[in-house]
CSV table of C-alpha atoms in Angstrom, one decimal:
chain,number,residue,atom,x,y,z
N,217,UNK,CA,0.0,0.0,0.0
N,218,UNK,CA,1.2,3.5,-0.8
N,219,UNK,CA,1.3,5.4,2.5
N,220,UNK,CA,1.1,8.8,0.9
N,221,UNK,CA,3.4,11.8,1.6
N,222,UNK,CA,6.8,11.2,3.1
N,223,UNK,CA,7.5,14.1,5.4
N,224,UNK,CA,10.0,16.6,4.0
N,225,UNK,CA,9.0,18.5,7.0
N,226,UNK,CA,8.3,22.2,7.6
N,227,UNK,CA,10.9,24.8,6.7
N,228,UNK,CA,14.1,24.1,8.6
N,229,UNK,CA,15.1,26.3,11.6
N,230,UNK,CA,17.7,26.0,14.3
N,231,UNK,CA,16.8,23.6,17.0
N,232,UNK,CA,17.0,26.2,19.7
N,233,UNK,CA,14.4,28.4,18.0
N,234,UNK,CA,12.0,25.8,16.9
N,235,UNK,CA,8.5,26.4,18.2
N,236,UNK,CA,6.5,23.5,19.6
N,237,UNK,CA,2.9,23.0,18.3
N,238,UNK,CA,-0.1,21.9,20.3
N,239,UNK,CA,-2.5,20.2,17.9
N,240,UNK,CA,-6.1,19.0,18.6
N,241,UNK,CA,-6.2,15.3,17.8
N,242,UNK,CA,-9.7,13.9,17.8
N,243,UNK,CA,-9.5,11.6,14.7
N,244,UNK,CA,-6.8,10.0,12.6
N,245,UNK,CA,-6.2,11.9,9.3
N,246,UNK,CA,-3.5,12.2,6.7
N,247,UNK,CA,-2.6,15.6,8.1
N,248,UNK,CA,-2.3,14.5,11.7
N,249,UNK,CA,-0.3,11.4,10.7
N,250,UNK,CA,2.0,13.6,8.7
N,251,UNK,CA,2.5,16.0,11.6
N,252,UNK,CA,3.3,13.1,13.9
N,253,UNK,CA,6.1,11.9,11.6
N,254,UNK,CA,7.4,15.4,10.6
N,255,UNK,CA,7.5,16.9,14.1
N,256,UNK,CA,8.6,14.0,16.4
N,257,UNK,CA,10.2,16.4,19.0
N,258,UNK,CA,8.0,19.5,18.4
N,259,UNK,CA,4.4,18.2,18.5
N,260,UNK,CA,2.1,17.9,21.5
N,261,UNK,CA,-1.4,16.4,21.1
N,262,UNK,CA,-4.5,17.7,22.7
N,263,UNK,CA,-7.1,15.0,23.1
N,264,UNK,CA,-10.6,14.9,24.6
N,265,UNK,CA,-11.5,11.9,26.8
N,266,UNK,CA,-15.1,12.3,25.7
N,267,UNK,CA,-14.2,11.4,22.1
N,268,UNK,CA,-11.5,8.7,22.8
N,269,UNK,CA,-13.7,6.2,21.0
N,270,UNK,CA,-13.0,8.0,17.7
N,271,UNK,CA,-9.3,7.2,18.0
N,272,UNK,CA,-8.5,3.6,17.0
N,273,UNK,CA,-5.9,1.6,19.0
N,274,UNK,CA,-3.6,1.4,16.0
N,275,UNK,CA,-3.5,5.1,15.7
N,276,UNK,CA,-2.9,5.6,19.4
N,277,UNK,CA,0.0,3.2,19.1
N,278,UNK,CA,1.3,5.0,16.0
N,279,UNK,CA,1.4,8.3,17.9
N,280,UNK,CA,2.5,6.9,21.3
N,281,UNK,CA,5.9,8.6,21.0
N,282,UNK,CA,4.3,12.0,21.3
N,283,UNK,CA,3.2,13.7,24.5
N,284,UNK,CA,-0.5,13.9,24.7
N,285,UNK,CA,-2.7,15.9,27.1
N,286,UNK,CA,-6.2,14.5,27.7
N,287,UNK,CA,-8.9,16.9,28.6
N,288,UNK,CA,-11.1,15.1,31.1
N,289,UNK,CA,-14.8,14.8,30.6
N,290,UNK,CA,-17.1,16.8,32.9
N,291,UNK,CA,-14.3,19.0,34.3
N,292,UNK,CA,-14.5,22.8,33.8
N,293,UNK,CA,-12.4,23.8,30.8
N,294,UNK,CA,-10.6,26.5,32.8
N,295,UNK,CA,-9.5,23.9,35.4
N,296,UNK,CA,-8.2,21.6,32.6
N,297,UNK,CA,-6.3,24.5,31.0
N,298,UNK,CA,-4.7,25.3,34.3
N,299,UNK,CA,-3.7,21.6,34.7
N,300,UNK,CA,-2.4,21.7,31.1
N,301,UNK,CA,-0.2,24.7,31.8
N,302,UNK,CA,1.4,22.9,34.7
N,303,UNK,CA,1.8,19.7,32.7
N,304,UNK,CA,3.3,21.6,29.7
N,305,UNK,CA,5.8,23.4,31.9
N,306,UNK,CA,7.5,20.0,32.5
N,307,UNK,CA,8.0,19.3,28.8
N,308,UNK,CA,11.3,19.9,27.1
N,309,UNK,CA,9.6,22.7,25.2
N,310,UNK,CA,6.1,23.9,26.0
N,311,UNK,CA,4.0,24.7,22.9
N,312,UNK,CA,3.8,28.3,21.9
N,313,UNK,CA,1.7,27.6,18.7
N,314,UNK,CA,-1.7,26.0,18.2
N,315,UNK,CA,-3.5,24.1,15.5
N,316,UNK,CA,-7.0,22.8,15.4
N,317,UNK,CA,-7.8,20.6,12.4
N,318,UNK,CA,-11.2,19.6,13.8
N,319,UNK,CA,-14.3,21.3,12.5
N,320,UNK,CA,-16.7,20.0,15.2
N,321,UNK,CA,-14.3,21.0,18.1
N,322,UNK,CA,-13.8,24.6,17.0
N,323,UNK,CA,-15.6,26.1,20.0
N,324,UNK,CA,-14.0,24.1,22.7
N,325,UNK,CA,-10.6,23.9,21.0
N,326,UNK,CA,-10.2,27.7,20.5
N,327,UNK,CA,-11.5,28.4,24.0
N,328,UNK,CA,-9.0,26.0,25.5
N,329,UNK,CA,-6.2,27.6,23.5
N,330,UNK,CA,-7.2,31.0,24.8
N,331,UNK,CA,-7.2,29.7,28.4
N,332,UNK,CA,-3.8,28.1,27.8
N,333,UNK,CA,-2.4,31.4,26.5
N,334,UNK,CA,-1.9,30.2,22.9
N,335,UNK,CA,-2.8,31.9,19.6
N,336,UNK,CA,-6.5,31.3,18.9
N,337,UNK,CA,-9.6,32.4,17.2
N,338,UNK,CA,-11.8,34.8,19.3
N,339,UNK,CA,-15.4,34.1,20.1
N,340,UNK,CA,-16.7,36.2,17.2
N,341,UNK,CA,-14.3,34.6,14.8
N,342,UNK,CA,-15.3,31.1,15.9
N,343,UNK,CA,-19.0,32.1,15.3
N,344,UNK,CA,-18.1,33.4,11.8
N,345,UNK,CA,-16.4,30.2,10.8
N,346,UNK,CA,-18.6,27.7,12.6
N,347,UNK,CA,-22.2,29.0,12.9
N,348,UNK,CA,-23.4,29.0,9.3
N,349,UNK,CA,-26.1,31.7,9.9
N,350,UNK,CA,-23.6,34.1,11.6
N,351,UNK,CA,-21.1,33.2,8.8
N,352,UNK,CA,-23.5,34.2,6.0
N,353,UNK,CA,-24.4,37.4,7.8
N,354,UNK,CA,-20.7,38.3,8.0
N,355,UNK,CA,-20.3,37.5,4.3
N,356,UNK,CA,-23.0,40.0,3.5
N,357,UNK,CA,-21.5,42.6,5.8
N,358,UNK,CA,-18.3,42.1,3.7
N,359,UNK,CA,-20.2,42.8,0.5
N,360,UNK,CA,-20.5,39.2,-0.7
N,361,UNK,CA,-23.6,37.6,-2.2
N,362,UNK,CA,-25.1,34.6,-0.4
N,363,UNK,CA,-28.2,32.4,-0.8
N,364,UNK,CA,-31.2,33.7,1.1
N,365,UNK,CA,-31.3,32.1,4.6
N,366,UNK,CA,-32.9,32.2,8.0
N,367,UNK,CA,-32.9,30.3,11.3
N,368,UNK,CA,-35.9,28.0,11.8
N,369,UNK,CA,-37.5,26.3,14.8
N,370,UNK,CA,-40.6,24.7,13.3
N,371,UNK,CA,-42.1,23.4,10.1
N,372,UNK,CA,-44.2,26.5,9.9
N,373,UNK,CA,-41.0,28.6,9.9
N,374,UNK,CA,-39.8,26.5,6.9
N,375,UNK,CA,-43.0,26.9,5.0
N,376,UNK,CA,-43.0,30.7,5.6
N,377,UNK,CA,-39.5,30.8,4.1
N,378,UNK,CA,-40.5,28.7,1.2
N,379,UNK,CA,-43.5,30.9,0.5
N,380,UNK,CA,-41.1,33.8,-0.1
N,381,UNK,CA,-38.2,31.9,-1.8
N,382,UNK,CA,-39.7,28.8,-3.2
N,383,UNK,CA,-38.8,25.1,-3.2
N,384,UNK,CA,-36.4,23.3,-3.1
N,385,UNK,CA,-34.6,24.5,0.1
N,386,UNK,CA,-31.6,23.3,2.0
N,387,UNK,CA,-32.1,22.5,5.7
N,388,UNK,CA,-29.1,22.2,7.9
N,389,UNK,CA,-27.9,22.5,11.5
N,390,UNK,CA,-26.0,25.8,11.9
N,391,UNK,CA,-23.0,23.9,13.2
N,392,UNK,CA,-23.2,20.8,11.0
N,393,UNK,CA,-20.3,19.4,9.0
N,394,UNK,CA,-19.9,16.7,6.3
N,395,UNK,CA,-23.6,17.2,5.5
N,396,UNK,CA,-24.6,15.4,8.8
N,397,UNK,CA,-28.4,16.1,9.3
N,398,UNK,CA,-28.5,18.2,6.2
N,399,UNK,CA,-31.4,17.7,3.8
N,400,UNK,CA,-32.7,19.0,0.5
N,401,UNK,CA,-36.4,19.7,0.9
N,402,UNK,CA,-38.4,19.6,-2.2
N,403,UNK,CA,-41.8,20.3,-0.6
N,404,UNK,CA,-43.6,20.7,2.7
N,405,UNK,CA,-44.0,17.0,3.2
N,406,UNK,CA,-40.2,16.6,3.4
N,407,UNK,CA,-39.9,18.4,6.7
N,408,UNK,CA,-42.5,16.5,8.7
N,409,UNK,CA,-40.2,13.7,9.7
N,410,UNK,CA,-37.4,16.0,10.9
N,411,UNK,CA,-37.1,16.9,14.6
N,412,UNK,CA,-36.3,20.6,14.3
N,413,UNK,CA,-36.1,20.9,18.1
N,414,UNK,CA,-33.2,18.5,18.2
N,415,UNK,CA,-30.6,21.0,16.9
N,416,UNK,CA,-30.3,24.7,16.0
N,417,UNK,CA,-31.4,24.6,12.3
N,418,UNK,CA,-31.3,27.0,9.5
N,419,UNK,CA,-32.8,27.0,6.0
N,420,UNK,CA,-31.4,28.5,2.8
N,421,UNK,CA,-32.4,29.0,-0.8
N,422,UNK,CA,-31.2,26.2,-3.1
N,423,UNK,CA,-28.7,27.7,-5.6
N,424,UNK,CA,-28.2,26.4,-9.2
N,425,UNK,CA,-25.1,27.1,-11.2
N,426,UNK,CA,-21.8,25.4,-10.4
N,427,UNK,CA,-20.5,24.7,-6.9
N,428,UNK,CA,-16.7,25.1,-6.4
N,429,UNK,CA,-14.3,24.8,-3.6
N,430,UNK,CA,-11.1,26.8,-2.9
N,431,UNK,CA,-8.4,26.3,-0.3
N,432,UNK,CA,-5.6,28.7,0.7
N,433,UNK,CA,-2.9,29.3,3.2
N,434,UNK,CA,-2.8,32.4,5.4
N,435,UNK,CA,0.4,33.9,6.9
N,436,UNK,CA,0.4,37.2,8.9
N,437,UNK,CA,-3.0,38.0,7.6
N,438,UNK,CA,-2.1,37.5,3.9
N,439,UNK,CA,-3.6,34.8,1.6
N,440,UNK,CA,-0.5,33.3,0.1
N,441,UNK,CA,-2.1,31.1,-2.6
N,442,UNK,CA,-5.5,29.8,-3.6
N,443,UNK,CA,-6.2,26.4,-5.0
N,444,UNK,CA,-9.6,25.7,-6.7
N,445,UNK,CA,-11.3,22.3,-6.6
N,446,UNK,CA,-14.1,21.0,-8.8
N,447,UNK,CA,-16.8,18.6,-7.5
N,448,UNK,CA,-18.3,16.1,-9.9
N,449,UNK,CA,-21.3,16.0,-7.6
N,450,UNK,CA,-22.5,18.3,-4.8
N,451,UNK,CA,-22.2,17.1,-1.2
N,452,UNK,CA,-26.0,16.6,-0.8
N,453,UNK,CA,-25.9,14.2,-3.8
N,454,UNK,CA,-22.9,12.4,-2.4
N,455,UNK,CA,-24.7,11.5,0.9
N,456,UNK,CA,-27.5,10.0,-1.3
N,457,UNK,CA,-25.1,7.8,-3.1
N,458,UNK,CA,-23.4,9.9,-5.9
N,459,UNK,CA,-19.7,9.6,-6.6
N,460,UNK,CA,-17.7,11.2,-3.7
N,461,UNK,CA,-14.8,13.1,-5.1
N,462,UNK,CA,-13.0,16.4,-5.2
N,463,UNK,CA,-10.6,17.5,-8.0
N,464,UNK,CA,-7.9,20.1,-7.5
N,465,UNK,CA,-7.6,22.1,-10.6
N,466,UNK,CA,-4.0,23.1,-11.2
N,467,UNK,CA,-4.7,23.8,-14.9
N,468,UNK,CA,-6.6,26.8,-16.4
N,469,UNK,CA,-9.9,25.0,-16.1
N,470,UNK,CA,-10.7,26.7,-12.8
N,471,UNK,CA,-13.5,29.2,-12.3
N,472,UNK,CA,-13.2,32.7,-13.8
N,473,UNK,CA,-13.0,34.2,-10.3
N,474,UNK,CA,-10.2,36.1,-8.6
N,475,UNK,CA,-9.9,33.5,-5.9
N,476,UNK,CA,-7.0,35.1,-3.9
N,477,UNK,CA,-9.0,38.3,-3.7
N,478,UNK,CA,-12.1,36.5,-2.7
N,479,UNK,CA,-10.4,34.7,0.2
N,480,UNK,CA,-8.4,37.9,1.1
N,481,UNK,CA,-11.6,39.9,1.5
N,482,UNK,CA,-13.0,37.3,4.0
N,483,UNK,CA,-9.7,36.8,5.8
N,484,UNK,CA,-9.3,40.5,6.3
N,485,UNK,CA,-12.9,41.0,7.2
N,486,UNK,CA,-12.8,38.3,9.8
N,487,UNK,CA,-9.4,39.3,11.1
N,488,UNK,CA,-7.8,35.9,10.5
N,489,UNK,CA,-4.0,36.0,11.1
N,490,UNK,CA,-2.9,32.6,10.0
N,491,UNK,CA,-4.1,29.1,9.1
N,492,UNK,CA,-5.6,27.0,6.3
N,493,UNK,CA,-8.9,28.3,4.8
N,494,UNK,CA,-11.3,26.0,3.0
N,495,UNK,CA,-14.3,27.6,1.2
N,496,UNK,CA,-17.3,26.5,-0.9
N,497,UNK,CA,-18.9,28.9,-3.3
N,498,UNK,CA,-21.2,29.0,-6.3
N,499,UNK,CA,-21.0,30.6,-9.7
N,500,UNK,CA,-24.5,31.4,-10.9
N,501,UNK,CA,-24.9,33.2,-14.2
N,502,UNK,CA,-21.4,34.6,-13.8
N,503,UNK,CA,-22.0,35.9,-10.2
N,504,UNK,CA,-20.2,34.5,-7.2
N,505,UNK,CA,-22.2,33.5,-4.1
N,506,UNK,CA,-20.3,32.7,-1.0
N,507,UNK,CA,-21.3,29.4,0.6
N,508,UNK,CA,-19.3,28.4,3.6
N,509,UNK,CA,-15.8,28.8,5.0
N,510,UNK,CA,-13.7,26.9,7.5
N,511,UNK,CA,-10.4,27.9,9.1
N,512,UNK,CA,-8.8,24.5,9.4
N,513,UNK,CA,-7.4,22.0,6.9
N,514,UNK,CA,-10.1,20.8,4.5
N,515,UNK,CA,-11.8,17.4,5.1
N,516,UNK,CA,-11.4,14.1,3.2
N,517,UNK,CA,-8.1,14.2,1.3
N,518,UNK,CA,-8.6,17.6,-0.3
N,519,UNK,CA,-5.2,19.1,0.9
N,520,UNK,CA,-3.3,16.1,-0.5
N,521,UNK,CA,-5.0,16.7,-3.8
N,522,UNK,CA,-3.4,20.2,-4.0
N,523,UNK,CA,0.0,18.6,-3.3
N,524,UNK,CA,-0.4,16.2,-6.1
N,525,UNK,CA,-1.8,18.8,-8.5
N,526,UNK,CA,0.9,21.4,-7.9
N,527,UNK,CA,3.8,19.1,-7.0
N,528,UNK,CA,4.7,20.4,-3.6
N,529,UNK,CA,4.6,19.3,0.1
N,530,UNK,CA,1.2,20.7,1.0
N,531,UNK,CA,1.3,19.3,4.6
N,532,UNK,CA,4.7,20.8,5.3
N,533,UNK,CA,3.5,24.2,4.0
N,534,UNK,CA,0.4,23.9,6.2
N,535,UNK,CA,2.4,23.1,9.3
N,536,UNK,CA,4.6,26.1,8.5
N,537,UNK,CA,1.7,28.6,8.8
N,538,UNK,CA,0.6,27.1,12.1
N,539,UNK,CA,4.1,27.3,13.3
N,540,UNK,CA,4.3,31.0,12.4
N,541,UNK,CA,6.5,30.6,9.4
N,542,UNK,CA,6.0,31.7,5.8
N,543,UNK,CA,6.1,28.6,3.7
N,544,UNK,CA,8.0,28.3,0.4
N,545,UNK,CA,5.4,27.4,-2.3
N,546,UNK,CA,7.6,25.9,-5.0
N,547,UNK,CA,5.2,24.3,-7.5
N,548,UNK,CA,6.7,21.6,-9.8
N,549,UNK,CA,3.4,20.5,-11.5
N,550,UNK,CA,0.3,21.9,-13.1
N,551,UNK,CA,-2.2,19.2,-13.5
N,552,UNK,CA,-5.5,18.0,-12.1
N,553,UNK,CA,-5.6,15.6,-9.1
N,554,UNK,CA,-8.5,14.3,-7.1
N,555,UNK,CA,-9.4,12.2,-4.2
N,556,UNK,CA,-12.1,9.6,-4.8
N,557,UNK,CA,-13.6,8.2,-1.6
N,558,UNK,CA,-14.3,4.5,-2.0
N,559,UNK,CA,-17.9,3.5,-1.2
N,560,UNK,CA,-19.0,1.8,2.0
N,561,UNK,CA,-22.4,0.3,1.1
N,562,UNK,CA,-23.6,-0.6,4.6
N,563,UNK,CA,-22.8,-1.6,8.1
N,564,UNK,CA,-21.7,-5.1,9.0
N,565,UNK,CA,-18.7,-7.5,8.3
N,566,UNK,CA,-16.5,-7.1,5.3
N,567,UNK,CA,-16.6,-10.3,3.2
N,568,UNK,CA,-14.6,-9.1,0.2
N,569,UNK,CA,-12.8,-6.0,-0.8
N,570,UNK,CA,-10.4,-4.8,-3.6
N,571,UNK,CA,-6.9,-4.3,-2.3
N,572,UNK,CA,-4.9,-1.1,-2.5
N,573,UNK,CA,-2.3,-2.9,-4.6
N,574,UNK,CA,-4.9,-3.7,-7.2
N,575,UNK,CA,-6.1,-0.1,-7.2
N,576,UNK,CA,-2.6,1.3,-7.7
N,577,UNK,CA,-2.3,-0.6,-11.0
N,578,UNK,CA,-5.2,1.4,-12.5
N,579,UNK,CA,-4.6,4.4,-14.8
N,580,UNK,CA,-3.9,7.6,-13.0
N,581,UNK,CA,-3.8,6.2,-9.5
N,582,UNK,CA,-0.9,7.6,-7.5
N,583,UNK,CA,-2.0,6.7,-4.0
N,584,UNK,CA,-4.5,4.2,-2.5
N,585,UNK,CA,-5.7,3.5,1.0
N,586,UNK,CA,-8.2,0.8,1.8
N,587,UNK,CA,-9.2,0.9,5.5
N,588,UNK,CA,-11.7,-1.9,5.5
N,589,UNK,CA,-10.2,-5.4,5.5
N,590,UNK,CA,-11.9,-8.8,5.2
N,591,UNK,CA,-13.4,-9.7,8.6
N,592,UNK,CA,-13.5,-6.1,9.8
N,593,UNK,CA,-16.8,-4.7,11.2
N,594,UNK,CA,-17.7,-1.4,9.5
N,595,UNK,CA,-20.3,1.2,10.2
N,596,UNK,CA,-21.8,3.3,7.3
N,597,UNK,CA,-23.0,6.8,8.1
N,598,UNK,CA,-25.1,9.4,6.1
N,599,UNK,CA,-22.2,11.8,5.9
N,600,UNK,CA,-20.0,13.2,3.1
N,601,UNK,CA,-16.9,11.5,4.5
N,602,UNK,CA,-18.5,8.0,4.6
N,603,UNK,CA,-15.9,5.7,2.9
N,604,UNK,CA,-14.0,2.5,3.0
N,605,UNK,CA,-10.9,4.2,1.8
N,606,UNK,CA,-9.7,6.6,-0.9
N,607,UNK,CA,-7.5,6.8,-4.0
N,608,UNK,CA,-5.7,9.8,-5.4
N,609,UNK,CA,-6.1,10.1,-9.2
N,610,UNK,CA,-4.1,12.5,-11.5
N,611,UNK,CA,-4.8,13.6,-15.1
N,612,UNK,CA,-4.3,16.3,-17.6
N,613,UNK,CA,-7.9,17.7,-17.2
N,614,UNK,CA,-10.9,17.6,-14.9
N,615,UNK,CA,-12.7,15.4,-17.4
N,616,UNK,CA,-9.8,12.9,-17.6
N,617,UNK,CA,-9.6,12.6,-13.8
N,618,UNK,CA,-13.3,12.1,-13.5
N,619,UNK,CA,-13.3,9.4,-16.3
N,620,UNK,CA,-10.5,7.6,-14.5
N,621,UNK,CA,-12.5,7.8,-11.2
N,622,UNK,CA,-15.5,6.2,-12.8
N,623,UNK,CA,-13.3,3.3,-14.1
N,624,UNK,CA,-11.9,2.9,-10.5
N,625,UNK,CA,-15.5,2.6,-9.2
N,626,UNK,CA,-16.2,0.0,-11.8
N,627,UNK,CA,-13.2,-2.0,-10.8
N,628,UNK,CA,-13.6,-1.6,-7.0
N,629,UNK,CA,-15.6,-4.2,-5.1
N,630,UNK,CA,-16.7,-4.4,-1.4
N,631,UNK,CA,-19.1,-6.8,0.0
N,632,UNK,CA,-20.5,-6.2,3.5
N,633,UNK,CA,-22.7,-8.8,5.2
N,634,UNK,CA,-25.1,-7.3,7.8
N,635,UNK,CA,-24.5,-8.4,11.4
N,636,UNK,CA,-27.2,-10.9,12.3
N,637,UNK,CA,-29.2,-10.2,15.4
N,638,UNK,CA,-29.1,-13.2,17.8
N,639,UNK,CA,-32.2,-15.4,17.7
N,640,UNK,CA,-34.5,-14.8,20.7
N,641,UNK,CA,-34.2,-17.5,23.3
N,642,UNK,CA,-37.4,-19.4,23.7
N,643,UNK,CA,-39.0,-19.4,27.1
């Protein structure tokens, strides 16, 4: 199996001036694994006991060489931050920089960093990049177009919005990610089975046109570069079974939009000093509509796509901006490169699955990871990151990459047998 990027590491600096980084670690990812290899002496992990079940034992063993601080469940965060400061003071080098790659932990992670005296996003900034209604209000304050939107608490609220803006509508929790609990409503009947009291929901007008993504690195308040991505299918179609892929466009096929200027307007308007920005936007009849933005590495394998498309170490560059250093962006390629998430058709026991070695022999495949092995128990979820693994596929154009992805899906097989419930015992 190709294990992906070998760490070239962030920009070299003298050992006595290297900053240590505290990184939130609530799930294994290509970025966190890279950081663990690239910064063996300068990385400290911040973990939350409440979410320990999301970290598999293999990953905990893989990162056992790194110091890790566990935030206890049910203990006031201020008390845990005080305990962390005492704990960190005993390390060879206490962290002076902070990175949170986790979208769902933004609120608690940034508040912890503030209490620990580390660089962090303020409360308003967290709201702007996490609460989708507050985010869209901020976009509009910055002069950007957005879909019409409103918070809703009942089916009647949804119907009133639809009376003004029409169907279909998109219903989502304001703090959702990966399309969890997000729905496309085509009429009033669609909302009847949704518990709108369970979460803080918003509704927004469904936009046509083309949906794009763009990522960029920020250093000292400046957007250093912007990398567009095409999506063969929108996320809401993906959770209903469409091909799950993103394609970094290193060629001239990208949208006719000044992407660095678009990101810079938002970064400046939100007062973002540094980090990785990931944004979704729409182009409708030549007009740009801002969708959503996150200030953390993009999900799935999108960052790695950019590395493959432009021929540079994207993870090292990302670590640089979180370590307070300006990265060198030396691009050696200009092509299209995408991540195709391999399907996971259901929950149960894996009976048969195509191997990574087989996938690596297919045209355009430069990396392959198959997480589900024969005999493993897997759980499928209605989420845009639901997958049994992924492949990275390169090509000369968006169309060629997408064509190769479809051939991969034709060649990939996974069989999952549902777990049988035990027969009831007769009395």
